[in-house]
């Protein structure tokens, strides 16, 4: 369970809206909001540099954050970060205020281990991660750090489903059913070799037909030239 | 080369590319991606050249996703034909790409190989690009 907490400092901001938000961004800060837990939302701004450093660390979306706004303390979790499409700089952050009882849905990352001892990958298979993250319902204070998928003994064509992950107690997936998390697929090189073999067999039969077709096309071309 | 299977209209206006990519601007499938930094029309030929450069560098391992599709027909007039007499015949297809668009995604290869593959592919494209990853 993710017991690590990130510490961030912020300042309250007075105005909402496009103009005020842009003015804050010009000063090197990022506008943000804290909402949830049946309390009034609080408009804040925080340092872009500190926020970027926190975002680069693993688990920014799954670790609780101790956010100090002037003199108040808020226990929050980052729900959404709007980033610039080209520069990837953060433009706005949504923080959800949580308590010990809060149950939230959160995307927990999937980590793959034992890649070297996986026979499928050694053969040249490709690891296809269907879900890089799994959405789960859990207590805000008991968010799993990550889900580990062990590739040991898996061959090409094998799948790992969510039921094989051993979710901790109190954690259930948002998506119902036993969905696939990862698959081991044959690489395009292997597939194309099979296709080439199949095509070669087919081509032998079509060779005679193809030759006739080429003759017909050549004849049409000659006729057009005469005209 | 990629081209539409069927078209509603054979010919299209040239158009202009305004603004930034509001969709397709984050990694959806793979661990690594190539992000367009400039607006441009990318032809099916350029996409194919970039795809080949990537596929050959990764030695056909891993998995590649192409996140753009050339669906805009471009028409040209034949050589030595005077202006007028209507629009020319459709010649090739292009994709209008806005800055911020993820144009390729890659997975199943080490980071260094992915970076090298995208550098080679970027040389085939008429725009500046940037390497992006989930990490």
Short mmCIF file of C-alpha atoms in Angstrom, two decimals, chain A residues 56 58 83-88 124-129 132-133 185 187-190 192-193, chain B residues 20-21 25 29-31 35-37 55 59-63 65 99-100 107-108 130 132 134:
data_model
loop_
_atom_site.label_atom_id
_atom_site.label_comp_id
_atom_site.label_asym_id
_atom_site.label_seq_id
_atom_site.Cartn_x
_atom_site.Cartn_y
_atom_site.Cartn_z
CA UNK A 56 8.42 13.23 -12.36
CA UNK A 58 6.74 7.65 -9.54
CA UNK A 83 -0.56 19.75 -19.62
CA UNK A 84 0.33 21.82 -22.68
CA UNK A 85 0.01 19.57 -25.74
CA UNK A 86 3.40 20.55 -27.18
CA UNK A 87 5.63 21.56 -24.27
CA UNK A 88 4.08 19.17 -21.68
CA UNK A 124 11.46 -13.28 -29.58
CA UNK A 125 7.84 -12.73 -28.53
CA UNK A 126 6.54 -9.22 -27.87
CA UNK A 127 5.10 -8.15 -24.55
CA UNK A 128 1.81 -6.40 -25.27
CA UNK A 129 0.66 -4.47 -22.22
CA UNK A 132 -0.61 -0.02 -18.38
CA UNK A 133 -2.81 1.01 -15.42
CA UNK A 185 2.26 -12.05 -28.90
CA UNK A 187 6.63 -10.58 -33.25
CA UNK A 188 5.90 -9.20 -36.71
CA UNK A 189 9.04 -10.98 -37.99
CA UNK A 190 7.66 -14.40 -37.01
CA UNK A 192 5.55 -12.31 -41.69
CA UNK A 193 7.60 -15.50 -42.13
CA UNK B 20 -2.70 22.65 -31.42
CA UNK B 21 -3.73 19.01 -31.24
CA UNK B 25 -1.89 14.19 -27.89
CA UNK B 29 -0.92 2.33 -26.53
CA UNK B 30 2.85 2.09 -26.27
CA UNK B 31 5.53 3.13 -23.79
CA UNK B 35 5.26 13.92 -30.92
CA UNK B 36 4.86 16.40 -33.77
CA UNK B 37 6.05 19.90 -32.89
CA UNK B 55 10.62 -1.26 -38.39
CA UNK B 59 14.62 -5.42 -36.42
CA UNK B 60 10.90 -6.16 -36.60
CA UNK B 61 10.71 -6.76 -32.85
CA UNK B 62 8.35 -4.82 -30.63
CA UNK B 63 5.10 -3.27 -31.73
CA UNK B 65 1.25 2.03 -33.79
CA UNK B 99 1.57 20.37 -33.12
CA UNK B 100 1.27 18.10 -30.09
CA UNK B 107 6.44 -0.75 -27.30
CA UNK B 108 8.34 -3.94 -26.58
CA UNK B 130 10.15 15.02 -30.00
CA UNK B 132 8.07 11.11 -25.41
CA UNK B 134 5.52 7.16 -20.08
#
